[in-house]
Coordinates of C-alpha atoms in Angstrom, one line a residue:
M659 CA 100.3 90.9 74.2
L660 CA 99.3 94.3 72.8
F661 CA 100.8 96.5 70.2
Q662 CA 101.0 100.3 70.5
V663 CA 101.3 100.7 66.7
P664 CA 99.6 97.6 65.3
L665 CA 99.4 99.0 61.7
A666 CA 103.2 98.7 61.5
L667 CA 102.7 94.9 61.1
L668 CA 100.9 95.4 57.8
W669 CA 104.3 96.3 56.3
F670 CA 105.3 92.7 56.6
V671 CA 103.2 91.9 53.4
P672 CA 105.2 94.0 51.0
V673 CA 108.5 93.3 52.7
A674 CA 107.9 89.5 52.6
A675 CA 106.8 89.7 49.0
F676 CA 110.0 91.6 48.1
I677 CA 112.2 89.0 49.8
I678 CA 110.3 86.1 48.0
V679 CA 110.5 87.9 44.6
L680 CA 114.3 88.0 45.0
Y681 CA 114.3 84.2 45.2
L682 CA 112.1 83.9 42.1
L683 CA 114.0 86.2 39.8
K684 CA 115.8 84.7 36.8
I685 CA 119.5 84.3 37.4
R686 CA 121.4 86.1 34.6
R687 CA 124.8 84.5 33.8
R688 CA 127.6 85.5 31.5
E689 CA 128.8 82.8 29.0
V690 CA 132.5 81.8 29.3
R691 CA 134.4 79.3 27.2
V692 CA 136.3 76.6 29.2
P693 CA 138.5 73.7 28.1
A694 CA 136.3 71.1 29.8
V695 CA 132.9 71.2 31.6
F696 CA 133.6 68.3 33.9
L697 CA 135.6 70.7 36.1
F698 CA 132.4 72.7 36.9
P699 CA 129.7 70.0 37.7
R700 CA 127.5 72.2 40.0
I701 CA 127.5 75.1 37.5
T702 CA 126.3 72.9 34.7
T703 CA 123.5 71.6 36.9
D704 CA 122.4 75.1 37.7
V705 CA 122.5 76.2 34.1
R706 CA 120.3 73.2 33.1
A707 CA 117.8 74.3 35.9
N708 CA 117.9 77.9 35.0
A709 CA 114.7 79.5 33.7
L710 CA 113.1 82.9 33.3
W711 CA 111.2 82.4 36.6
Q712 CA 112.5 79.8 39.0
R713 CA 110.2 77.6 40.9
L714 CA 110.2 78.7 44.5
R715 CA 112.3 76.2 46.5
F716 CA 112.7 75.9 50.3
N717 CA 115.7 77.9 51.4
W718 CA 116.8 78.4 55.0
L719 CA 118.3 81.8 54.1
M720 CA 114.9 83.0 52.9
V721 CA 113.1 81.7 56.0
L722 CA 115.6 83.4 58.3
Q723 CA 115.3 86.7 56.4
L724 CA 111.5 86.6 56.6
L725 CA 111.7 86.0 60.3
A726 CA 114.2 88.8 60.9
A727 CA 112.0 91.2 58.9
L728 CA 108.9 90.1 61.0
L729 CA 110.8 90.7 64.2
L730 CA 112.0 94.2 63.1
L731 CA 108.4 95.2 62.2
M732 CA 107.2 93.9 65.5
A733 CA 109.7 96.1 67.2
L734 CA 108.3 99.1 65.2
A735 CA 104.8 98.1 66.4
R736 CA 106.0 98.4 70.0
P737 CA 104.7 95.3 71.7
M738 CA 103.8 95.3 75.4
V739 CA 102.6 92.9 78.0
R740 CA 100.5 93.4 81.1
G741 CA 101.9 92.5 84.5
E742 CA 102.2 93.4 88.1
G743 CA 105.0 95.5 89.5
L744 CA 106.5 99.0 89.3
L745 CA 108.0 101.0 86.6
G746 CA 110.9 103.3 87.3
K747 CA 114.5 103.2 88.2
T748 CA 114.1 104.4 91.8
V749 CA 111.5 103.2 94.3
V750 CA 111.1 103.9 98.0
F751 CA 108.8 101.5 100.0
V752 CA 107.1 102.9 103.1
L753 CA 105.8 100.0 105.3
D754 CA 103.3 100.8 108.0
A755 CA 104.2 98.9 111.2
S756 CA 101.5 100.3 113.5
A757 CA 99.2 98.3 115.8
S758 CA 96.3 98.1 113.3
M759 CA 98.6 96.1 110.9
K760 CA 98.3 93.2 113.4
A761 CA 94.7 92.7 112.3
T762 CA 94.1 89.1 111.3
D763 CA 91.4 89.7 108.6
V764 CA 94.2 88.9 106.1
K765 CA 96.1 85.7 107.0
P766 CA 98.3 85.6 109.0
N767 CA 97.9 89.4 109.4
R768 CA 98.0 92.7 107.5
F769 CA 101.6 93.3 108.2
A770 CA 102.7 89.9 106.7
E771 CA 100.5 90.7 103.6
A772 CA 102.2 94.1 103.3
K773 CA 105.6 92.5 103.4
R774 CA 104.5 90.0 100.7
R775 CA 103.4 92.8 98.4
I776 CA 106.7 94.7 98.8
L777 CA 108.6 91.5 98.1
R778 CA 106.5 90.9 94.9
H779 CA 107.3 94.4 93.7
L780 CA 110.9 93.9 94.6
N781 CA 111.1 90.8 92.5
G782 CA 109.7 92.7 89.5
L783 CA 112.5 95.3 89.6
R784 CA 115.4 95.2 87.2
A785 CA 118.8 94.5 88.6
S786 CA 119.9 98.1 88.0
D787 CA 116.9 99.7 89.7
Q788 CA 117.4 101.3 93.0
A789 CA 115.1 100.7 96.0
A790 CA 114.9 101.7 99.6
L791 CA 112.7 100.6 102.6
I792 CA 111.4 102.8 105.4
V793 CA 109.4 101.3 108.3
A794 CA 106.8 103.7 109.7
T795 CA 106.7 103.4 113.5
G796 CA 106.5 106.1 116.2
E797 CA 110.0 107.1 115.0
P798 CA 110.3 106.1 111.3
R799 CA 113.7 104.8 110.2
I800 CA 115.4 103.7 107.0
V801 CA 116.0 100.0 107.3
A802 CA 117.5 99.6 103.8
P803 CA 119.1 102.6 102.1
L804 CA 118.7 103.5 98.5
S805 CA 120.7 101.0 96.4
D806 CA 120.5 98.3 93.8
N807 CA 121.3 95.6 96.5
H808 CA 117.9 94.1 96.5
Q809 CA 119.1 91.1 98.6
R810 CA 119.9 93.4 101.5
L811 CA 116.4 94.9 101.3
R812 CA 114.9 91.5 101.3
Q813 CA 116.8 90.5 104.4
A814 CA 115.8 93.8 106.2
L815 CA 112.1 93.2 105.2
D816 CA 112.1 89.7 106.5
A817 CA 113.3 90.8 109.9
L818 CA 110.6 93.5 110.5
Q819 CA 107.8 92.9 112.9
P820 CA 104.7 95.1 113.7
T821 CA 104.4 97.1 116.9
D822 CA 101.5 97.9 119.3
A823 CA 101.9 101.6 118.9
P824 CA 100.7 104.2 116.4
S825 CA 103.0 105.2 113.5
D826 CA 104.0 108.6 112.3
I827 CA 103.1 108.1 108.6
G828 CA 103.7 111.8 107.9
A829 CA 107.3 111.7 109.1
A830 CA 107.9 108.4 107.2
L831 CA 106.6 109.9 103.9
R832 CA 108.7 113.1 104.4
L833 CA 111.7 110.9 104.9
A834 CA 110.9 109.1 101.7
A835 CA 110.4 112.4 99.8
A836 CA 113.8 113.6 101.1
L837 CA 115.4 110.6 99.3
V838 CA 113.7 110.8 95.9
S839 CA 111.6 114.0 95.5
Q840 CA 114.1 115.5 93.1
R841 CA 114.5 112.4 90.9
Q842 CA 112.4 112.4 87.8
G843 CA 110.3 109.2 87.5
A844 CA 110.9 108.0 91.0
Q845 CA 108.1 106.3 93.0
I846 CA 107.1 106.3 96.7
V847 CA 105.0 103.2 97.5
L848 CA 103.0 103.4 100.8
V849 CA 101.7 100.0 102.0
S850 CA 99.2 100.5 104.8
D851 CA 95.7 100.0 105.9
G852 CA 95.1 103.8 106.2
A853 CA 94.5 103.7 110.0
F854 CA 96.1 107.1 110.7
S855 CA 95.0 110.7 110.8
E856 CA 95.3 113.0 107.8
V857 CA 98.8 114.1 106.8
T858 CA 98.9 117.8 105.9
D859 CA 102.5 118.8 105.5
F860 CA 103.7 116.5 102.8
S861 CA 104.6 116.7 99.1
P862 CA 106.2 114.0 97.0
G863 CA 107.9 116.5 94.7
K864 CA 108.8 115.0 91.3
A865 CA 108.2 111.5 92.6
K866 CA 104.9 109.6 92.1
L867 CA 103.2 108.4 95.2
T868 CA 101.2 105.2 95.2
Y869 CA 99.0 103.9 98.1
E870 CA 98.5 100.2 98.4
A871 CA 95.7 99.4 100.7
V872 CA 95.7 96.2 102.8
G873 CA 92.9 94.7 104.9
G874 CA 89.3 93.8 104.3
S875 CA 87.4 93.9 107.6
D876 CA 86.3 96.4 110.2
R877 CA 85.4 93.7 112.9
N878 CA 87.1 95.1 115.9
A879 CA 86.1 96.3 119.4
G880 CA 88.7 97.5 122.0
F881 CA 89.5 99.6 124.9
V882 CA 90.0 103.3 124.2
T883 CA 90.0 104.8 127.8
L884 CA 91.4 103.6 131.2
D885 CA 91.5 105.7 134.3
A886 CA 92.0 104.9 138.0
Q887 CA 91.9 106.7 141.3
R888 CA 91.6 105.7 145.0
Q889 CA 88.7 106.6 147.1
G890 CA 89.3 105.8 150.7
N891 CA 90.1 102.1 151.0
R892 CA 88.8 101.4 147.5
L893 CA 90.4 101.5 144.1
M894 CA 88.1 102.8 141.4
L895 CA 88.8 102.0 137.7
F896 CA 86.9 103.4 134.7
A897 CA 87.3 101.8 131.3
V898 CA 85.6 102.4 128.0
L899 CA 85.1 99.8 125.3
R900 CA 84.2 100.8 121.7
N901 CA 82.8 98.8 118.9
F902 CA 84.4 100.1 115.7
S903 CA 82.6 97.8 113.3
R904 CA 79.3 98.2 111.5
Q905 CA 77.9 95.1 113.1
P906 CA 77.1 94.3 116.8
M907 CA 79.8 92.3 118.5
R908 CA 79.2 89.9 121.4
G909 CA 82.0 88.9 123.7
T910 CA 83.2 88.4 127.3
F911 CA 84.5 91.2 129.5
S912 CA 86.9 89.9 132.3
V913 CA 88.6 91.6 135.2
F914 CA 91.8 90.2 136.8
A915 CA 93.2 91.6 140.0
D916 CA 96.8 90.6 140.9
G917 CA 96.5 87.7 138.4
R918 CA 93.2 86.4 139.8
L919 CA 89.9 86.4 138.0
V920 CA 87.5 88.6 140.0
G921 CA 84.7 89.1 137.6
A922 CA 83.4 88.3 134.1
K923 CA 80.3 89.0 132.1
E924 CA 78.9 88.7 128.6
L925 CA 78.5 92.0 126.6
T926 CA 76.8 92.9 123.4
L927 CA 78.3 96.0 121.9
P928 CA 76.1 97.8 119.4
A929 CA 77.6 98.9 116.1
G930 CA 79.8 102.0 116.5
K931 CA 78.9 102.5 120.1
L932 CA 80.8 103.1 123.4
H933 CA 80.4 101.0 126.6
G934 CA 81.7 102.2 129.9
E935 CA 82.6 100.1 133.0
T936 CA 83.3 101.3 136.5
L937 CA 85.0 98.9 138.9
L938 CA 85.6 99.1 142.6
L939 CA 88.5 96.9 144.0
P940 CA 90.4 96.8 147.3
S941 CA 93.1 99.5 147.5
S942 CA 95.7 96.8 148.2
V943 CA 95.5 95.6 144.6
R944 CA 98.8 96.3 142.7
R945 CA 97.8 95.1 139.2
V946 CA 94.6 95.1 137.3
A947 CA 94.0 93.6 133.8
L948 CA 90.9 94.1 131.8
K949 CA 90.2 91.8 128.9
W950 CA 87.8 91.7 126.0
E951 CA 87.4 88.3 124.3
C952 CA 85.3 88.0 121.1
P953 CA 85.8 85.3 118.4
D954 CA 84.9 87.9 115.6
D955 CA 87.5 90.5 116.8
V956 CA 90.5 90.6 114.4
L957 CA 92.8 93.0 116.3
P958 CA 94.4 91.7 119.5
S959 CA 96.4 94.9 120.5
D960 CA 93.4 96.7 122.0
D961 CA 91.7 93.7 123.6
E962 CA 93.6 94.0 126.9
V963 CA 94.6 96.9 129.1
Q964 CA 96.6 96.8 132.3
W965 CA 97.0 99.1 135.3
V966 CA 99.9 99.1 137.7
G967 CA 99.6 100.8 141.1
S968 CA 101.2 100.9 144.5
G969 CA 99.1 98.4 146.3
R970 CA 98.8 99.7 149.9
Q971 CA 96.3 101.2 152.3
P972 CA 95.7 104.9 151.9
V973 CA 97.9 107.3 153.8
R974 CA 96.1 109.9 155.9
V975 CA 97.8 113.3 155.9
L976 CA 97.0 116.4 157.9
L977 CA 98.0 119.7 156.3
V978 CA 98.3 122.4 159.0
G979 CA 98.4 126.0 157.7
S980 CA 96.5 128.7 155.9
G981 CA 96.4 126.7 152.7
N982 CA 98.8 126.0 149.8
F983 CA 97.2 125.3 146.4
F984 CA 100.3 123.7 144.9
L985 CA 101.0 121.4 147.8
E986 CA 97.3 120.4 148.1
R987 CA 97.2 119.7 144.4
A988 CA 100.3 117.5 144.5
L989 CA 98.9 115.6 147.4
A990 CA 95.6 115.1 145.6
L991 CA 97.4 113.6 142.7
E992 CA 98.5 110.7 144.9
P993 CA 95.7 108.0 144.7
E994 CA 96.8 106.5 148.1
C995 CA 96.7 109.8 149.9
V996 CA 93.7 111.2 152.0
V997 CA 94.3 114.8 153.0
D998 CA 92.6 116.8 155.7
K999 CA 93.3 120.5 156.2
A1000 CA 93.2 122.5 159.5
P1001 CA 94.6 125.9 160.7
Q1002 CA 96.0 124.1 163.7
V1003 CA 96.6 120.6 165.1
P1004 CA 93.5 119.1 166.7
E1005 CA 93.8 118.3 170.4
T1006 CA 93.4 114.6 169.7
E1007 CA 96.5 114.5 167.6
K1008 CA 98.9 116.4 169.9
G1009 CA 101.4 114.5 172.0
D1010 CA 104.4 112.1 171.6
G1011 CA 102.5 108.9 171.2
A1012 CA 102.1 106.7 168.1
D1013 CA 98.4 106.1 168.1
G1014 CA 97.3 109.2 166.1
R1015 CA 94.8 109.2 163.2
Y1016 CA 97.3 110.6 160.8
E1017 CA 100.5 109.1 159.4
V1018 CA 101.9 112.4 158.2
V1019 CA 101.5 115.9 159.6
I1020 CA 102.7 118.8 157.4
F1021 CA 103.4 122.2 159.0
D1022 CA 103.3 124.7 156.1
G1023 CA 104.7 128.0 157.4
T1024 CA 103.2 127.5 160.8
K1025 CA 104.8 126.9 164.2
P1026 CA 105.2 123.1 164.7
E1027 CA 103.8 121.2 167.7
P1028 CA 104.4 117.7 169.1
V1029 CA 102.1 115.3 167.3
K1030 CA 101.4 111.6 167.3
A1031 CA 102.0 111.1 163.6
K1032 CA 104.9 108.9 162.4
A1033 CA 106.2 111.5 160.0
I1034 CA 106.5 115.3 160.3
W1035 CA 107.1 117.8 157.5
L1036 CA 108.4 121.3 158.2
I1037 CA 107.9 123.6 155.1
G1038 CA 109.3 127.1 155.5
T1039 CA 109.4 126.8 159.3
T1040 CA 111.6 125.3 162.1
D1041 CA 111.1 123.5 165.4
E1042 CA 114.5 124.4 167.0
T1043 CA 115.2 120.7 167.6
F1044 CA 115.4 119.1 164.1
V1045 CA 116.4 122.4 162.5
R1046 CA 117.4 125.6 164.2
R1047 CA 116.8 128.9 162.5
M1048 CA 119.9 131.1 162.0
G1049 CA 118.5 133.8 159.8
T1050 CA 117.4 134.2 156.1
M1051 CA 119.2 134.5 152.8
K1052 CA 118.2 135.9 149.4
V1053 CA 118.3 133.9 146.1
P1054 CA 120.2 130.9 147.4
T1055 CA 122.1 128.9 144.7
I1056 CA 121.7 125.1 144.8
V1057 CA 125.1 123.5 144.6
A1058 CA 124.4 119.8 145.2
W1059 CA 121.7 117.2 146.0
E1060 CA 121.7 113.5 146.9
R1061 CA 120.3 112.0 143.7
E1062 CA 120.2 108.5 145.2
H1063 CA 118.1 109.4 148.2
P1064 CA 114.5 108.0 147.9
I1065 CA 112.8 111.4 148.2
L1066 CA 114.9 112.8 145.3
R1067 CA 114.3 110.0 142.7
F1068 CA 113.4 111.4 139.3
V1069 CA 113.7 115.0 140.6
D1070 CA 116.1 117.6 139.1
W1071 CA 117.0 120.5 141.4
G1072 CA 119.6 122.1 139.2
A1073 CA 117.4 124.9 137.8
V1074 CA 115.1 125.6 140.7
L1075 CA 114.8 129.3 141.5
I1076 CA 114.2 130.4 145.1
D1077 CA 113.6 134.0 146.2
T1078 CA 114.1 133.7 150.0
A1079 CA 115.2 130.7 152.1
L1080 CA 115.8 130.0 155.8
K1081 CA 119.4 129.8 157.0
V1082 CA 119.5 126.9 159.4
R1083 CA 121.6 124.5 161.4
L1084 CA 120.7 120.8 161.5
A1085 CA 120.6 118.5 164.4
D1086 CA 123.3 115.8 164.7
W1087 CA 120.9 113.1 163.6
A1088 CA 119.7 115.1 160.5
Q1089 CA 121.0 114.7 156.9
S1090 CA 121.0 117.4 154.3
V1091 CA 120.0 116.2 150.9
V1092 CA 119.8 119.5 149.0
D1093 CA 122.4 122.1 149.7
A1094 CA 122.8 125.8 148.9
K1095 CA 126.2 127.6 149.3
E1096 CA 125.6 128.6 152.9
T1097 CA 122.7 126.4 154.2
P1098 CA 120.8 123.2 153.8
L1099 CA 117.6 123.6 151.8
V1100 CA 116.1 120.1 152.2
A1101 CA 116.9 117.8 155.0
V1102 CA 115.7 114.5 156.4
G1103 CA 116.1 112.6 159.6
E1104 CA 114.8 109.8 161.9
H1105 CA 114.6 110.3 165.6
K1106 CA 112.7 108.5 168.3
G1107 CA 110.6 106.5 165.9
K1108 CA 109.6 109.5 163.8
R1109 CA 110.7 110.6 160.4
W1110 CA 111.3 114.3 159.7
L1111 CA 111.4 116.3 156.5
F1112 CA 112.5 119.9 156.3
V1113 CA 112.1 122.2 153.3
G1114 CA 113.8 125.5 154.0
F1115 CA 111.7 127.9 151.9
N1116 CA 108.1 128.8 151.4
L1117 CA 107.0 127.0 148.3
L1118 CA 105.2 130.1 147.0
N1119 CA 108.6 132.0 147.1
S1120 CA 110.0 129.7 144.5
D1121 CA 109.2 128.2 141.1
F1122 CA 109.6 124.6 142.4
P1123 CA 105.8 124.0 142.5
L1124 CA 105.7 124.9 138.7
R1125 CA 108.2 122.3 137.8
V1126 CA 107.6 118.7 136.7
G1127 CA 109.6 117.4 139.5
F1128 CA 107.5 118.9 142.3
P1129 CA 104.6 116.3 142.4
I1130 CA 107.2 113.6 142.0
F1131 CA 109.1 115.0 145.0
V1132 CA 105.8 115.0 147.1
A1133 CA 105.0 111.5 146.1
N1134 CA 108.6 110.3 146.9
A1135 CA 108.4 112.1 150.3
L1136 CA 105.1 110.4 151.1
R1137 CA 106.6 107.0 150.4
W1138 CA 109.7 107.7 152.4
S1139 CA 107.7 109.1 155.3
V1140 CA 105.5 106.0 155.9
G1141 CA 108.7 103.8 156.0
N1142 CA 107.5 101.2 153.6
A1143 CA 110.4 100.3 151.4
R1144 CA 108.3 97.9 149.3
W1145 CA 105.8 100.7 148.3
E1146 CA 106.9 101.2 144.8
Q1147 CA 105.3 103.5 142.3
G1148 CA 103.8 102.3 139.1
F1149 CA 102.3 104.2 136.2
T1150 CA 100.5 103.6 132.9
L1151 CA 101.5 104.8 129.4
K1152 CA 100.1 104.7 125.9
A1153 CA 102.1 102.7 123.5
G1154 CA 104.7 104.7 121.7
S1155 CA 105.1 107.3 124.5
V1156 CA 108.4 108.7 125.4
V1157 CA 109.3 108.4 129.1
S1158 CA 111.8 110.7 130.8
L1159 CA 113.1 109.7 134.3
V1160 CA 115.9 110.9 136.6
L1161 CA 117.6 107.8 138.0
P1162 CA 120.0 107.4 141.0
T1163 CA 122.6 105.6 138.8
T1164 CA 124.2 105.9 135.4
S1165 CA 123.1 102.4 134.3
A1166 CA 119.8 100.6 134.3
T1167 CA 118.1 97.4 133.1
L1168 CA 114.7 97.3 131.4
R1169 CA 112.7 94.0 131.3
H1170 CA 110.2 94.0 128.4
P1171 CA 106.8 92.3 128.4
D1172 CA 108.2 89.3 126.4
G1173 CA 110.8 88.7 129.1
K1174 CA 113.7 90.2 127.1
T1175 CA 116.1 92.3 129.3
E1176 CA 117.8 95.4 127.9
R1177 CA 120.8 97.2 129.5
L1178 CA 120.5 100.9 129.3
T1179 CA 123.2 103.6 129.6
V1180 CA 121.9 106.7 131.5
T1181 CA 123.4 110.1 130.5
E1182 CA 123.8 112.4 133.4
R1183 CA 121.3 110.3 135.3
Q1184 CA 118.5 111.4 132.9
L1185 CA 116.9 108.4 131.2
V1186 CA 114.8 108.8 128.1
L1187 CA 112.9 105.6 127.1
R1188 CA 111.7 105.3 123.6
T1189 CA 111.1 101.5 123.6
T1190 CA 107.4 101.4 124.6
E1191 CA 106.1 100.1 121.3
H1192 CA 104.7 96.9 122.7
I1193 CA 101.8 96.5 125.2
G1194 CA 102.4 94.8 128.5
I1195 CA 104.2 95.3 131.8
Y1196 CA 107.7 96.7 131.8
E1197 CA 110.1 96.6 134.8
L1198 CA 112.9 99.2 135.3
R1199 CA 115.8 98.7 137.7
A1200 CA 118.5 101.2 138.6
G1201 CA 120.5 100.6 141.7
N1202 CA 118.0 100.2 144.6
L1203 CA 115.2 101.6 142.4
R1204 CA 112.6 99.2 141.1
T1205 CA 109.5 100.4 139.3
E1206 CA 106.9 98.8 137.0
F1207 CA 104.8 100.5 134.4
A1208 CA 102.0 99.3 132.0
V1209 CA 101.8 100.1 128.3
N1210 CA 98.4 100.0 126.6
L1211 CA 97.3 100.9 123.1
L1212 CA 94.3 103.2 123.9
N1213 CA 94.3 104.7 120.5
A1214 CA 91.0 105.1 118.6
D1215 CA 92.8 105.7 115.2
E1216 CA 94.6 102.4 115.5
S1217 CA 91.5 100.5 116.7
D1218 CA 89.4 101.8 113.8
I1219 CA 90.7 99.1 111.4
A1220 CA 88.2 99.6 108.6
P1221 CA 90.4 99.6 105.5
K1222 CA 90.7 103.1 104.0
R1223 CA 90.2 102.9 100.2
S1224 CA 91.6 106.4 99.9
I1225 CA 93.7 108.7 102.0
R1226 CA 94.5 112.4 102.1
L1227 CA 98.1 113.4 102.0
G1228 CA 99.2 117.0 101.7
G1229 CA 95.7 118.1 100.6
K1230 CA 95.5 115.5 97.8
V1231 CA 93.4 112.4 97.8
Y1232 CA 95.2 109.1 96.8
A1233 CA 93.0 106.1 95.9
G1234 CA 94.2 102.8 97.3
T1235 CA 95.1 99.9 95.0
T1236 CA 95.5 96.3 95.8
Q1237 CA 98.0 95.6 93.1
Q1238 CA 100.2 97.6 90.6
I1239 CA 99.2 96.9 87.0
T1240 CA 102.0 97.9 84.5
W1241 CA 102.5 97.6 80.8
R1242 CA 106.1 96.6 79.9
E1243 CA 107.4 97.2 76.4
L1244 CA 109.1 94.3 74.6
W1245 CA 110.4 96.1 71.4
W1246 CA 114.0 95.6 72.6
L1247 CA 113.5 91.9 72.8
A1248 CA 112.3 91.8 69.2
V1249 CA 115.3 93.8 68.0
L1250 CA 117.6 91.5 70.0
A1251 CA 116.0 88.4 68.5
A1252 CA 116.2 89.9 64.9
L1253 CA 119.9 90.6 65.4
L1254 CA 120.4 87.0 66.6
I1255 CA 118.6 85.6 63.6
L1256 CA 120.6 87.7 61.2
A1257 CA 123.8 86.3 62.8
V1258 CA 122.5 82.8 62.2
E1259 CA 121.6 83.6 58.6
W1260 CA 125.2 84.8 58.1
L1261 CA 126.5 81.5 59.5
V1262 CA 124.2 79.5 57.2
Y1263 CA 125.3 81.5 54.1
V1264 CA 129.0 81.0 55.0
K1265 CA 128.4 77.3 55.4
Q1266 CA 126.6 77.0 52.1
S1267 CA 129.2 79.0 50.2

């Protein structure tokens, strides 16, 4: 215990002397004649003991008065004790729940340690103090609003779990500042390992910000890049491992294709260096998992990456015409597609047979001919059999489209602008899937073992190639054209990404990597997924649609787990602390104790009198 005004205690000497002198002073009495002295035995005893200076005798009243004086003087000396905790009537805790907080250099992990620290601070608050809890994820949220209900905050804190995604610390801090920036003496406590980029647009206002740093090791290596493309009948993957520690790390690099181990080797990663791996696999592979295993690695989230693909042999496409940059680019984006271009159909591919080299032949603005391919696309042209030209029309307005048809999955035609379109009549076996007011714009059909696709306008006479849905439309059309209903598209995302998809139904189910199934409501068939905060394989089902996608960390900021002893927020540097040291004043306890002793003294006096 320390005193802010220790000299005030010296006043106890004169005050105590004064109280003791009062008990030593001679008792002056007035003489009174009485008929008999036996009626006043105590008084006669005191008179016999009375002297000029009395001998100091033990007296409880004197002891209690001395003690009360000492306590009052201690209150004036302002005693205080050192402890851990927070001072202030309003505190907002901001808890980092990003992937780096899963590091196990602090047992069981950094996130659990951060929760323990918040709980310790919470236990040190007074019952009347207000507190709030904000969890910093990709989309920060208030899990416990500002109140003096500390039990509710404890329950919310206990239920929190870390994610495998980066967190938006800036948004979380701005949310905290919105709660308390105008309150004098309020505090914002950020509990994190500092594994995030600099936050520039933040100010705590009148509140005080404290950064509590967790973590003690930088021992981590993980994947930071994953890319894949098909080359002929081979699948090529490129992955990059990075050692983020200051020491070399030795571990095992393993490759799994469709669940089977196809390769493994020992790697030694130099400190702070990158290591690239290029892999060639059969094009029929649907899933690939790359794993890094090292006993010294303390962060599991970046030790595995997965890729999900279509798993089929490449489709050979012949593009007949003068050239179309947008169409060629969209076809090139498909890893399963091998495209050849020619101004006209080669003689070997003409005819009505089924033994041609190409599976799909696209006539882009050129007159079609009979070909051996299994699928034929007519773009801005007609063949007079599948579709018959009836004229042209300016600026057609799209009024409807078949959202559930396979070639229109995830494609929105509502805002597509077209300058000029063909006015056509379809064959009896054809089906219109996109309609303008006076003519079909997109049609499909199947006749004599061949699949036909018609697009009734030149792509360059519209803004469709500039829209997000165009490459999706081309990919869907390729899958429909080859007639393989089991050819299902997969894709890869970074953890925390937002996915926007157009679905054929108004409801869907999403299976998470942990096996949990979530039912989703789709507004106007547009699904926005924000639940990609954990790594692994997700499966989405909507009607007859089934697609899988892989979520990986692939974030260097999160993988760089070296604890940051200071961080920069809003242009100001905040040093990290491992615990909050506070000095708590106890003068009020001394005053309370003095009042209690004075009450006891009064009771003793009443009893003696």
